[in-house]
Coordinates of C-alpha atoms and ligand atoms in Angstrom, one line a residue:
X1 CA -11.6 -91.3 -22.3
X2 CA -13.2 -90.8 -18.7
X3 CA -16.5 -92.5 -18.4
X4 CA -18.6 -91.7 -15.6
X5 CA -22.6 -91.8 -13.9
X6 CA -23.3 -89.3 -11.7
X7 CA -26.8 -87.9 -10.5
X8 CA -28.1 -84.7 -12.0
X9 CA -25.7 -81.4 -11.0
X10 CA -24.8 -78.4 -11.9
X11 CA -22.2 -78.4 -14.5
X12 CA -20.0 -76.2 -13.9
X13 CA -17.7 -76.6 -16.9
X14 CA -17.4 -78.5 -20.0
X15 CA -20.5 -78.8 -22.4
X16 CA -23.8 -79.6 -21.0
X17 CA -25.7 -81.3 -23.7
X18 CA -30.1 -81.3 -23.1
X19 CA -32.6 -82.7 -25.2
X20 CA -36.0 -81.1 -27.2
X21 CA -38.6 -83.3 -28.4
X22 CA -40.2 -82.8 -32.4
X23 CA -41.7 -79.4 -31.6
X24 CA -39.3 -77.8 -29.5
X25 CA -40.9 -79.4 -26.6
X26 CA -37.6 -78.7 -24.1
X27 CA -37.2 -81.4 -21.3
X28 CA -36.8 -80.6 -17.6
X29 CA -32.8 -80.5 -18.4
X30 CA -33.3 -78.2 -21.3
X31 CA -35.9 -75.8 -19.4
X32 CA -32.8 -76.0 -16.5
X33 CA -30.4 -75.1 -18.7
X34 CA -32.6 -72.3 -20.6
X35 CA -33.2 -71.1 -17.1
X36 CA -29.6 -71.1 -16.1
X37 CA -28.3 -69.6 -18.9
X38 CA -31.1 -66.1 -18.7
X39 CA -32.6 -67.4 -21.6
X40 CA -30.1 -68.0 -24.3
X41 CA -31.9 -71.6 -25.3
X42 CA -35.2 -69.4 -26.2
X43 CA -33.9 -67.0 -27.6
X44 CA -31.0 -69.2 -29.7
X45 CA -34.5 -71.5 -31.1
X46 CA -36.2 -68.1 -32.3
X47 CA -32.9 -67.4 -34.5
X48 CA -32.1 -71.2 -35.9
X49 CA -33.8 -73.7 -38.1
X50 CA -34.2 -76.4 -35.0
X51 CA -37.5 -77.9 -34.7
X52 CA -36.1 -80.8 -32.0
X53 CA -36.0 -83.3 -34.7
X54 CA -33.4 -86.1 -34.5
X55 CA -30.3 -85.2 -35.2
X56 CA -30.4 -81.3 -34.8
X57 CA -28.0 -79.7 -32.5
X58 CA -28.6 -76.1 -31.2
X59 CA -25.3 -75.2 -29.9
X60 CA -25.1 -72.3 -27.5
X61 CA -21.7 -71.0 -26.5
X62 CA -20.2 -69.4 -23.9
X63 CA -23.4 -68.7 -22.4
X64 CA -23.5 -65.5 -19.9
X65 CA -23.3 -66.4 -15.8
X66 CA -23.0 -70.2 -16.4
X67 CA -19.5 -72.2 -15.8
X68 CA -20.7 -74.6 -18.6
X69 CA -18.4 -73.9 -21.7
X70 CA -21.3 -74.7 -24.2
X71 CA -24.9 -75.9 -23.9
X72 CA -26.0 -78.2 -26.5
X73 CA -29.6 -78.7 -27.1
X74 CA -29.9 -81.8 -29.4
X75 CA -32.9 -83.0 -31.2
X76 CA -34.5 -86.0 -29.3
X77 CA -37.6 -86.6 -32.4
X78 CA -40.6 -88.0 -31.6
X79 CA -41.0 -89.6 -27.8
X80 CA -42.0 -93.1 -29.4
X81 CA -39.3 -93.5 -31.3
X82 CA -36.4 -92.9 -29.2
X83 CA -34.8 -95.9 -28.1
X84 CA -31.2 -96.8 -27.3
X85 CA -30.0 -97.1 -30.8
X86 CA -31.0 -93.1 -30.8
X87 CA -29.2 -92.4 -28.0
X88 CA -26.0 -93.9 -28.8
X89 CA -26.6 -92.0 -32.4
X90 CA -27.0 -88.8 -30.6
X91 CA -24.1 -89.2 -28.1
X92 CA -21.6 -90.4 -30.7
X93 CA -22.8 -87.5 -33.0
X94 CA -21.9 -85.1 -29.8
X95 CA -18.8 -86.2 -29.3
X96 CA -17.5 -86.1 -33.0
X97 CA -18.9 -82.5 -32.5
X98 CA -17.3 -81.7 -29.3
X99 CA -13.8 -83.0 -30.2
X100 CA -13.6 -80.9 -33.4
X101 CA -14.7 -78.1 -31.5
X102 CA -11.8 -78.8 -29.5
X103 CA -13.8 -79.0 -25.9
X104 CA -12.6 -81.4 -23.8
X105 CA -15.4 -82.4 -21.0
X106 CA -19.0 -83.2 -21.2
X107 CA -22.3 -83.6 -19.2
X108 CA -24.8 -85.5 -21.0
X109 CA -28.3 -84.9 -19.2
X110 CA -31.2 -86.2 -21.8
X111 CA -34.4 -86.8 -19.9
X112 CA -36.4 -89.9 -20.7
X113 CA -38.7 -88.5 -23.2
X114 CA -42.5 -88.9 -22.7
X115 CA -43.6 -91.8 -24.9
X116 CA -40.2 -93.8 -25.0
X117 CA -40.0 -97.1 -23.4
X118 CA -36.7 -97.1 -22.4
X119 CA -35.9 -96.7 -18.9
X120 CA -33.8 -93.8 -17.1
X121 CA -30.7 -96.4 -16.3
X122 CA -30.6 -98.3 -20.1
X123 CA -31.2 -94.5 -21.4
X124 CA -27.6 -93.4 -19.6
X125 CA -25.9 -96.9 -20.7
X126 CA -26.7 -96.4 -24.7
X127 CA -25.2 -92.5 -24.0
X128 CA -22.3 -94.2 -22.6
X129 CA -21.9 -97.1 -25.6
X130 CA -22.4 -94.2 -28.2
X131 CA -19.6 -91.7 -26.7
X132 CA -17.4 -94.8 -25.8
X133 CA -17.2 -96.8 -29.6
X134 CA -17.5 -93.1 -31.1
X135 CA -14.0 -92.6 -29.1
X136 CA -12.4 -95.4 -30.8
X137 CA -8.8 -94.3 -32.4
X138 CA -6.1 -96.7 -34.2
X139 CA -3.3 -94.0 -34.1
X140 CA -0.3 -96.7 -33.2
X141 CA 1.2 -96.1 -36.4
X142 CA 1.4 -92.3 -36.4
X143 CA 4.5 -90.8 -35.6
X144 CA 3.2 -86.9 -36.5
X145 CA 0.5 -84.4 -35.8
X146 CA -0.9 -86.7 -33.4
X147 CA -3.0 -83.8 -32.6
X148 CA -5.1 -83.9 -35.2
X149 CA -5.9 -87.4 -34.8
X150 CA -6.3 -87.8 -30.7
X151 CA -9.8 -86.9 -29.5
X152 CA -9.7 -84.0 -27.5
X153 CA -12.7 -85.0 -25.5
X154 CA -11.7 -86.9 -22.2
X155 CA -14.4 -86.5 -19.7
X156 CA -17.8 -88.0 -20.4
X157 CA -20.3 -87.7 -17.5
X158 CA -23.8 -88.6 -17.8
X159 CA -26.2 -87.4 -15.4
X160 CA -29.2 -89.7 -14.3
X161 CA -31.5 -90.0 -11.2
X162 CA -30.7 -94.0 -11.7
X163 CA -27.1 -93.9 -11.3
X164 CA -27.2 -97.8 -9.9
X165 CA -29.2 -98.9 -13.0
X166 CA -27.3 -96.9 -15.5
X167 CA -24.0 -99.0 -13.7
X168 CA -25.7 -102.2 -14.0
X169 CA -26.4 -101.9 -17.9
X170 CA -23.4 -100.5 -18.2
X171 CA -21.5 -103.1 -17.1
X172 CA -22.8 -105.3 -19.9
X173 CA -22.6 -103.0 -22.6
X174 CA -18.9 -101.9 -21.4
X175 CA -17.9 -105.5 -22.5
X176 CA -19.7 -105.4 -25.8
X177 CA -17.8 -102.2 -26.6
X178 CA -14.2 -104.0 -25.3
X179 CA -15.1 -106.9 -27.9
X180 CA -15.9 -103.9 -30.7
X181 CA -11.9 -102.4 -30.3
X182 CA -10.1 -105.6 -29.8
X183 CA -11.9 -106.6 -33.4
X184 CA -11.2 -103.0 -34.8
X185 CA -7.4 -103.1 -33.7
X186 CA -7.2 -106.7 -35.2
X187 CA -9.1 -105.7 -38.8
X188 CA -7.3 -102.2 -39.0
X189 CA -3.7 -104.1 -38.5
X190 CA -1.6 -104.0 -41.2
X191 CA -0.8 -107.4 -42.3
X192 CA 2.9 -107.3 -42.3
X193 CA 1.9 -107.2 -38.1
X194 CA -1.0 -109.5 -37.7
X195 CA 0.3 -112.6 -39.3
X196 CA -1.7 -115.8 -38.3
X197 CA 0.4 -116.5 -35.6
X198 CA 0.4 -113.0 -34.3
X199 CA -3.5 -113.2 -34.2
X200 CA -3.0 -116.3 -32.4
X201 CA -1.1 -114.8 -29.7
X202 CA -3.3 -111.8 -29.5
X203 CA -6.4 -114.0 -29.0
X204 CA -4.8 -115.9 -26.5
X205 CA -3.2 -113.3 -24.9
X206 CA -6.3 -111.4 -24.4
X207 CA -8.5 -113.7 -23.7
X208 CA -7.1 -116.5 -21.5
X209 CA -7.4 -113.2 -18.7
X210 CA -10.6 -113.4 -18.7
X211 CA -11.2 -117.1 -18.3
X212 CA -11.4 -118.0 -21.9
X213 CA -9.7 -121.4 -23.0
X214 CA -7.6 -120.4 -25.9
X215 CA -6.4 -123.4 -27.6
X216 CA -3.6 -123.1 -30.8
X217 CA -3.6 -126.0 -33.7
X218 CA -0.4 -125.2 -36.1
X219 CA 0.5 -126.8 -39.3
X220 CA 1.5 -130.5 -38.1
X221 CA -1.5 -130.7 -36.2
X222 CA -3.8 -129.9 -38.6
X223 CA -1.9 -131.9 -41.2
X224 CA -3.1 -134.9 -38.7
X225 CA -6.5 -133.6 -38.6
X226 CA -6.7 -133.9 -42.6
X227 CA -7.6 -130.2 -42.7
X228 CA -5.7 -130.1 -46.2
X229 CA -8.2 -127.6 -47.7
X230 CA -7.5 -124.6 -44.7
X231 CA -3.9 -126.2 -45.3
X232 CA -3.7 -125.5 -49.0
X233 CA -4.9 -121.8 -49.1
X234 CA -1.7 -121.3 -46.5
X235 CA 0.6 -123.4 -48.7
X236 CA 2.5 -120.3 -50.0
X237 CA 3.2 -118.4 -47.2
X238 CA 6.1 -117.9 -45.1
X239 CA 3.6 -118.0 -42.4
X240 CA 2.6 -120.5 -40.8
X241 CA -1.4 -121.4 -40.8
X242 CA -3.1 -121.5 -37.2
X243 CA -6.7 -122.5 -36.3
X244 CA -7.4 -120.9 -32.5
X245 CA -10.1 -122.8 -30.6
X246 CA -11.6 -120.5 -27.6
X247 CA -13.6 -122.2 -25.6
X248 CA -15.9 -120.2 -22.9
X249 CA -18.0 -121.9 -20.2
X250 CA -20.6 -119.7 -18.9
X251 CA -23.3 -121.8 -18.7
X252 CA -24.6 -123.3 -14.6
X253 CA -25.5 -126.7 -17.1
X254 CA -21.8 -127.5 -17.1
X255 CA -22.6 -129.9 -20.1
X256 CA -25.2 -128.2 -21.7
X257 CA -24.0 -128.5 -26.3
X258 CA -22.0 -124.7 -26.9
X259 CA -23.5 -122.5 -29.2
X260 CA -20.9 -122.5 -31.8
X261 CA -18.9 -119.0 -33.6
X262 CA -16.6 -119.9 -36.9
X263 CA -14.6 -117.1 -38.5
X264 CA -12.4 -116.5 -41.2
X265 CA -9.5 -115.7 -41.0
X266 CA -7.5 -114.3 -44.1
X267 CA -4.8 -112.1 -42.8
X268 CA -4.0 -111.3 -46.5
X269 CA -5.8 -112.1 -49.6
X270 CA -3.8 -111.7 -52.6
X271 CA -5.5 -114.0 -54.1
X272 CA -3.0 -116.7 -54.6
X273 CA -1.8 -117.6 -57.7
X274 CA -5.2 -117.1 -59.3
X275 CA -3.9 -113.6 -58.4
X276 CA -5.9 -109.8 -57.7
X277 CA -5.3 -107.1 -59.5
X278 CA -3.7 -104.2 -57.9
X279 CA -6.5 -102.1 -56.6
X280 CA -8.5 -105.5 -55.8
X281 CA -5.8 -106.3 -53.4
X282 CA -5.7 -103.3 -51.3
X283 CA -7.2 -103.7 -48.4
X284 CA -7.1 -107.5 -48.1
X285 CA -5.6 -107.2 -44.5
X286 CA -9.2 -106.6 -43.6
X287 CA -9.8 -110.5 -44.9
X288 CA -9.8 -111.9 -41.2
X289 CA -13.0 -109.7 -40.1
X290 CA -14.9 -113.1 -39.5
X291 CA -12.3 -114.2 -37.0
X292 CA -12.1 -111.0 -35.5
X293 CA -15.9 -110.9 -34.8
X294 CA -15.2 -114.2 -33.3
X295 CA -12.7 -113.6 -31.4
X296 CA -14.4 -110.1 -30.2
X297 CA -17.4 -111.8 -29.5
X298 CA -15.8 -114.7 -27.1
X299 CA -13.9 -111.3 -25.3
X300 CA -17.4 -109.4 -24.5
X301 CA -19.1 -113.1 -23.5
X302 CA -16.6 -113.7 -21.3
X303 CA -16.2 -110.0 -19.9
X304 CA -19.7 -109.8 -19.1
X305 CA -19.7 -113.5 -17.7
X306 CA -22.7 -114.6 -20.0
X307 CA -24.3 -118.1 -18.8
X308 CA -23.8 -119.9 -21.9
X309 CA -21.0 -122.2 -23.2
X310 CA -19.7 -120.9 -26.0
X311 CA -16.9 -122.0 -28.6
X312 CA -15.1 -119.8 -31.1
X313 CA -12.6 -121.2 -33.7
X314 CA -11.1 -119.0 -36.2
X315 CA -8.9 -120.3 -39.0
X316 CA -5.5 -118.4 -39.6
X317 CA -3.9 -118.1 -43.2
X318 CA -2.1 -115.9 -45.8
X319 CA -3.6 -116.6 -49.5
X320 CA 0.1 -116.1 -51.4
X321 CA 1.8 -116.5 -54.5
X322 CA 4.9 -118.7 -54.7
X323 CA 6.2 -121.7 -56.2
X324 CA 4.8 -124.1 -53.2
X325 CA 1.3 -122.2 -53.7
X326 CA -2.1 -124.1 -54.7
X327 CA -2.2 -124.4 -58.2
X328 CA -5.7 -123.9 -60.3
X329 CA -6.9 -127.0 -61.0
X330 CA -5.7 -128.8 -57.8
X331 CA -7.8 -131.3 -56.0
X332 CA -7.6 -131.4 -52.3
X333 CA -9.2 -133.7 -49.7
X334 CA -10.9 -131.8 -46.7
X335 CA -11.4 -132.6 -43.2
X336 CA -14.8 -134.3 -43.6
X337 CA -13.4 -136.8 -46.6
X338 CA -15.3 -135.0 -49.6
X339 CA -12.9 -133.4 -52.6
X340 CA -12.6 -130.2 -53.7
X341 CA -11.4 -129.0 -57.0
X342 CA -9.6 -125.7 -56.9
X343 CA -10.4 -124.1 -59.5
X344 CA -9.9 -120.3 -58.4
X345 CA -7.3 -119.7 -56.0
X346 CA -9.0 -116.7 -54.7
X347 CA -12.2 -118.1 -54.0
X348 CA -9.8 -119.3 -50.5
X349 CA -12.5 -118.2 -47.7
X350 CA -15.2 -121.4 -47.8
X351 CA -11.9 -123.4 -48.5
X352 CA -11.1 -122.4 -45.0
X353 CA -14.3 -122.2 -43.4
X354 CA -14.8 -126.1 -44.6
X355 CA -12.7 -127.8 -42.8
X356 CA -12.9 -125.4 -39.4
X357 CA -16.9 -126.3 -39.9
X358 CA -16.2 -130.0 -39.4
X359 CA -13.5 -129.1 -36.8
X360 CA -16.1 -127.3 -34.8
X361 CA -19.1 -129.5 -35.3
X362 CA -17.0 -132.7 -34.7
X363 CA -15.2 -131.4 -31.6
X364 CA -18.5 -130.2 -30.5
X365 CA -21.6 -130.7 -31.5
X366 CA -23.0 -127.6 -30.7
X367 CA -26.5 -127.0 -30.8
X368 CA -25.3 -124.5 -33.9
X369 CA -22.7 -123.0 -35.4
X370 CA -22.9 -119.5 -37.4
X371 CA -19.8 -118.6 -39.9
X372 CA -18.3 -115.3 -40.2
X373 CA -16.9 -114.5 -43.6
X374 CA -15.9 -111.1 -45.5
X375 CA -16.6 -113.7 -48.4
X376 CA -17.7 -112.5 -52.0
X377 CA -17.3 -109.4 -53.6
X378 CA -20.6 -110.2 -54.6
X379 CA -22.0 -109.1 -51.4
X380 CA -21.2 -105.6 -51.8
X381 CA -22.6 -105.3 -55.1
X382 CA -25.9 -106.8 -53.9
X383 CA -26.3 -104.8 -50.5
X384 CA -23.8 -102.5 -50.2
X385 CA -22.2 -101.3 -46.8
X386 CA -25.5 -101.3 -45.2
X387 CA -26.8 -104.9 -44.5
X388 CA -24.5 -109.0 -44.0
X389 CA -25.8 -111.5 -46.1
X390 CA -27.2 -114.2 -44.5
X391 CA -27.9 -117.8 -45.6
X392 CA -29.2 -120.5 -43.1
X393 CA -31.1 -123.8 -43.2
X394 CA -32.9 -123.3 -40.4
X395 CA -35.8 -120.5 -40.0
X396 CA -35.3 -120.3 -36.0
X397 CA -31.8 -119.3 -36.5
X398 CA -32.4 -116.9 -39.0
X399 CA -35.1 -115.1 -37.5
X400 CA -33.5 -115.3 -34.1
X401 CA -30.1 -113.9 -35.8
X402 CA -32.0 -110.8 -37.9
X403 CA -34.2 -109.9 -34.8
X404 CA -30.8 -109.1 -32.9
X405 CA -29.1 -107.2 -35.9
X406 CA -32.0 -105.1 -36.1
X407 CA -32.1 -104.4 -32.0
X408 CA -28.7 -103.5 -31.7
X409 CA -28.0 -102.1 -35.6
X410 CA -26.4 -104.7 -37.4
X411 CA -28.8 -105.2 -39.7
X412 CA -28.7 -108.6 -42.0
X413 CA -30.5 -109.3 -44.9
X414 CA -31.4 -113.3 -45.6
X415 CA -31.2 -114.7 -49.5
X416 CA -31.8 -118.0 -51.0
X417 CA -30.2 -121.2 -51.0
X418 CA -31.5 -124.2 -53.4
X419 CA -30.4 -127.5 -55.1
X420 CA -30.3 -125.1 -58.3
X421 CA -27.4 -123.5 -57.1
X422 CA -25.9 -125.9 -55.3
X423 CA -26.1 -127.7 -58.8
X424 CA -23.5 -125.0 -59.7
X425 CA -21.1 -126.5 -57.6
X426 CA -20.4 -129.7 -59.5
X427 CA -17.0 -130.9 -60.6
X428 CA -15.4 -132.5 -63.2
X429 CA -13.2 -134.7 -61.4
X430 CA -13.9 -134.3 -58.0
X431 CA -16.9 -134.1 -55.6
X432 CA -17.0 -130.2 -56.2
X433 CA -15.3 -127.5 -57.2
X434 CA -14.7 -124.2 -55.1
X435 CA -16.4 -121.9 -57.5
X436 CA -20.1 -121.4 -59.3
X437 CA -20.8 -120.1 -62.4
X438 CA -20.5 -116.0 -63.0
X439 CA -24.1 -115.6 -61.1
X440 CA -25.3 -115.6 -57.7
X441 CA -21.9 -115.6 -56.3
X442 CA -22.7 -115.3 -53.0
X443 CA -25.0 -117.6 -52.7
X444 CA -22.7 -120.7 -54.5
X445 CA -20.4 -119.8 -51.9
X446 CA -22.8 -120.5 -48.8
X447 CA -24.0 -123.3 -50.9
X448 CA -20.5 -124.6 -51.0
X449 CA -20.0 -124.1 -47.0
X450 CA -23.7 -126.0 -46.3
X451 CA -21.8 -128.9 -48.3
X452 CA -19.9 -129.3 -44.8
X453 CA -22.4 -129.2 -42.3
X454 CA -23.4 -132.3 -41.4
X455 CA -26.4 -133.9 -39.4
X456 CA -28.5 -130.8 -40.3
X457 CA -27.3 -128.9 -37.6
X458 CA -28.6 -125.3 -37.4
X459 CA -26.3 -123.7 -39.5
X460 CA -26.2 -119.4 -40.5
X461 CA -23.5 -117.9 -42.5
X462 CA -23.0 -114.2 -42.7
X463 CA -20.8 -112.8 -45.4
X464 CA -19.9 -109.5 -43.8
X465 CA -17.7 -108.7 -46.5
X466 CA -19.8 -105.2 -47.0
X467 CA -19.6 -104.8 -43.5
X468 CA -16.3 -105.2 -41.7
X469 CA -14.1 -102.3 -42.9
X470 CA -16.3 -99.2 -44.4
X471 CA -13.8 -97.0 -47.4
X472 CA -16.8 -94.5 -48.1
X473 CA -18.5 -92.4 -45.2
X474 CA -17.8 -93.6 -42.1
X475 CA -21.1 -95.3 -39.8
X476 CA -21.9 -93.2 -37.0
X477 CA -20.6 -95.6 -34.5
X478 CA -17.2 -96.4 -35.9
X479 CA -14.9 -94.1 -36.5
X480 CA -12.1 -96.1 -38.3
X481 CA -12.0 -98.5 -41.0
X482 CA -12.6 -101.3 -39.4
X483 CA -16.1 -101.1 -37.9
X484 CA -15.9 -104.8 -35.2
X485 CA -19.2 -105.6 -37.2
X486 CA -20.3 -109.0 -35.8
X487 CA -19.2 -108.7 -31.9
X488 CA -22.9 -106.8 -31.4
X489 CA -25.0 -108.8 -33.1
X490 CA -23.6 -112.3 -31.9
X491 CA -24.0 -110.9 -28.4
X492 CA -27.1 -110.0 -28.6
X493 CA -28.4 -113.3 -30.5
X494 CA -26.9 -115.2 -27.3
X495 CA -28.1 -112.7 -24.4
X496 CA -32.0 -113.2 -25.9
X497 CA -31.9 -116.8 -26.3
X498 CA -29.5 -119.0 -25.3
X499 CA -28.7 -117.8 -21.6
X500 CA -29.9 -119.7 -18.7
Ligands
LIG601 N1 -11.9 -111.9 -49.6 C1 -12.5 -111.9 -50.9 C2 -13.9 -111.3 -50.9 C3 -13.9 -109.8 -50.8 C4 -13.8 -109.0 -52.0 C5 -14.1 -109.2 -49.6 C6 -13.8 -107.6 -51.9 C7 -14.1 -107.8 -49.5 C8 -13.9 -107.0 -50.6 C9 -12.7 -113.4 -51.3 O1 -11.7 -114.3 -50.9 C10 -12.7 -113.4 -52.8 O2 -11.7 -113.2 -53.4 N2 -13.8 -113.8 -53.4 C11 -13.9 -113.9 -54.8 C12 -14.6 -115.2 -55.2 C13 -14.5 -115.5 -56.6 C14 -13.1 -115.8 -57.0 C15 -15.4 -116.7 -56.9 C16 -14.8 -112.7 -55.3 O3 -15.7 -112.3 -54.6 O4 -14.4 -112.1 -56.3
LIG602 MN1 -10.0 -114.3 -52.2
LIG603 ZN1 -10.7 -113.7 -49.2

């Protein structure tokens, strides 16, 4: 798809999409267009249902002595409420339209409303974000009717008067949406592909062009380490396990602590010996959507140049059956010297995320580290597809981390931890054991990952297990099954606060 700014013109083909405010109050656009077109946009409002609330399209085709293929006048709502989330809403809803339609150019031209705060240049850039991650296709695979599946629309202009602005923000948001695909195409590979190694690569690959240090830790050298529970979950696999450390410095304080990114990464969760059942499996490949984040995260920090050091470790494994797998009832030493009984060979993810934790904070010390986890089952049962879990020890962190899910619509929701579930935890033979009880699973598992932070570092874990891949209706922004969920909102929690 064809991105492009360009100051107000007359369209002379392709669709030329206006606004209306609640009320049918047209813009300047829409009063152009109505104008250009003898009238069709006030006569097409007598004989339809649009009232120019958000989300209403009033689509007028082939209108009489314009070169504009189709003017659609879209619902903007109320002035003071329409923000940038509303207008990447709006342009991704166009362009889902416009490609089952079968057109295959538009001209966006949506006026600042009265009453909104955003300005003409950030307006055109969240047009631009909406088309672009609505455009997203994963179609390597297909080998037929690829027309039905390749998006018709290829030209996307927006017109603004702030052309240079709209560029500028832009430029920012253009990386964000970079991260978003390379996390999509890693969550929506299938797993016979993206093999811990092959992730590795990928990551390195990718990122090492821009700037990023992309360091990879195999088997012997986490064996060294004493990473023996990350080590154990990978024990019966033909593949070998891989921890990728990506290190970005943005920051002018060359030495100033990294902010710290952990994900996991579970190329394929069968669930080990302690084994899924059929159905419960499917999908599984999607069990590396932590390290994806990660990894997309580091891509749009670096892409955009962000002044902050950054690090981003991502541990690697396939959870299989075979005769060298972890056993039930095995004890295993981690990284950081305390024992783990494993009592469920399924529960794999915090076995994982343990001994990258004490990787991360001992390497580095950042000032914090946030996990990335599609973790419990439970999660989805709790909050469904439309909020990550989030568990922290610190109240700056979390509020910092839900203030940029709301802003940029990956919303998190925060629940409880406590020495009553952590209580849960307890062992018979060993210092713990890598399940609770049947309640609150969620929470016993970030109880079980606090167990490895150390120093009382500012710790957050988000279990985006709801979150990463969607099976049901499909978000607005993300049209495949992977969503990227996570690049956004760990942008946006470092561009606020921890840029100098
Ligand atoms: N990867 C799964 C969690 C999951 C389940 C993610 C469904 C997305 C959809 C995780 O490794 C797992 O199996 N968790 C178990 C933990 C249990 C054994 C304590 C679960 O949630 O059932
Ligand atoms: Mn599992
Ligand atoms: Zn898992």
């Amino acid at each position: 798809m064809q991105l492009s700014f360009a100051a107000p013109h007359a369209v002379a083909s392709g669709a030329w999409v206006v606004g209306a405010l609640d009320g049918n109050a047209l813009t300047p656009a829409a009063q152009k267009a109505d104008k250009a077109s003898g009238g069709a946009l006030a006569r097409g409002l007598k004989v339809s249902k649009f009232t120019g609330k958000s989300g209403q399209v009033l689509e007028v085709l082939a209108p009489a002595a314009l070169g504009a293929s189709r003017i659609l006048l879209v619902g903007l709502g109320k002035g003071n409420d329409f923000d940038g989330a509303k207008a990447e809403n709006l342009a991704a809803a166009v362009n889902g339209r416009l490609n089952t339609a079968g057109e295959t150019a538009v001209t966006f031209e949506i006026d600042v409303p009265k009453g909104s705060r955003l300005k003409p240049g950030a307006l055109a850039a969240h047009l631009a974000l909406g088309a672009q991650l609505k455009s997203y296709t994963f179609n390597h695979y297909r080998t037929k009717n690829l027309d039905e599946y390749e998006p018709k629309l290829k030209t996307v202009t927006i017109a603004t008067p702030a052309v240079s602005d709209a560029k500028k923000s832009w430029t920012a948001l253009e990386a964000v949406a970079a991260g978003m695909f390379f996390a999509r195409d890693l969550v929506n590979e299938p797993p016979n592909v993206l093999y811990p190694a092959e992730f590795a690569r990928r990551a390195k690959a990718n990122l090492t062009k821009l700037g990023v240090k992309v360091e990879i830790l195999g088997e012997a050298e986490m064996k060294k380490l004493g990473m023996n529970t990350l080590l154990g979950v990978g024990q019966g696999s033909e593949r070998e396990s891989q921890l990728v450390v990506m290190t970005w410095n943005g920051s002018r304080k060359k030495k100033d602590a990294p902010v710290a990114f952990v994900g996991k990464g579970v190329c394929f969760d069968s669930g080990g010996l302690s084994l899924k059942t059929g159905p419960g499996m499917m999908g599984m490949k999607g069990d590396m959507g932590g390290a994806a984040a990660v990894t997309g995260t580091m891509q749009a920090l670096a892409m955009r140049e962000a002044r902050v050091n950054a690090v981003g470790v991502i541990g690697l494994v396939e959870n299989m059956p075979d005769g060298k797998a972890q056993r039930p009832d095995d004890v295993v030493k981690s990284m950081s010297g305390q024992t783990v009984e494993v009592l469920n060979t399924d529960a794999e993810g915090r076995l994982v995320l343990a001994d990258a934790l004490t990787y991360t904070q001992r390497k580095f010390a950042p000032k914090f580290v946030i996990d990335l986890a599609t973790l419990t089952g439970a999660i989805i049962m709790a909050l469904g597809p439309e909020h990550a879990g989030l568990f922290s020890n610190d109240d700056r962190l979390s509020d910092r981390i839900a203030a940029a899910g709301k802003a940029v619509g990956e919303p998190v929701w925060r629940l409880p931890l406590g020495p009553n579930y952590d209580k849960l935890l307890k062992s018979k033979i060993a210092d713990m054991k890598n399940i609770g009880g049947p309640n609150a699973g969620s929470i016993t598992a970030a109880q079980f990952l606090q167990r490895f932070v150390e120093d009382k570092r500012p710790w957050a874990h988000l279990d985006i297990a709801g979150v990463a891949w969607q099976d049901g209706e499909q978000k607005a922004l993300a049209p495949t099954w992977g969503t990227g969920w996570g690049v956004r909102i760990l942008n946006e929690l470092v561009a606020e606060n921890y840029e100098d």
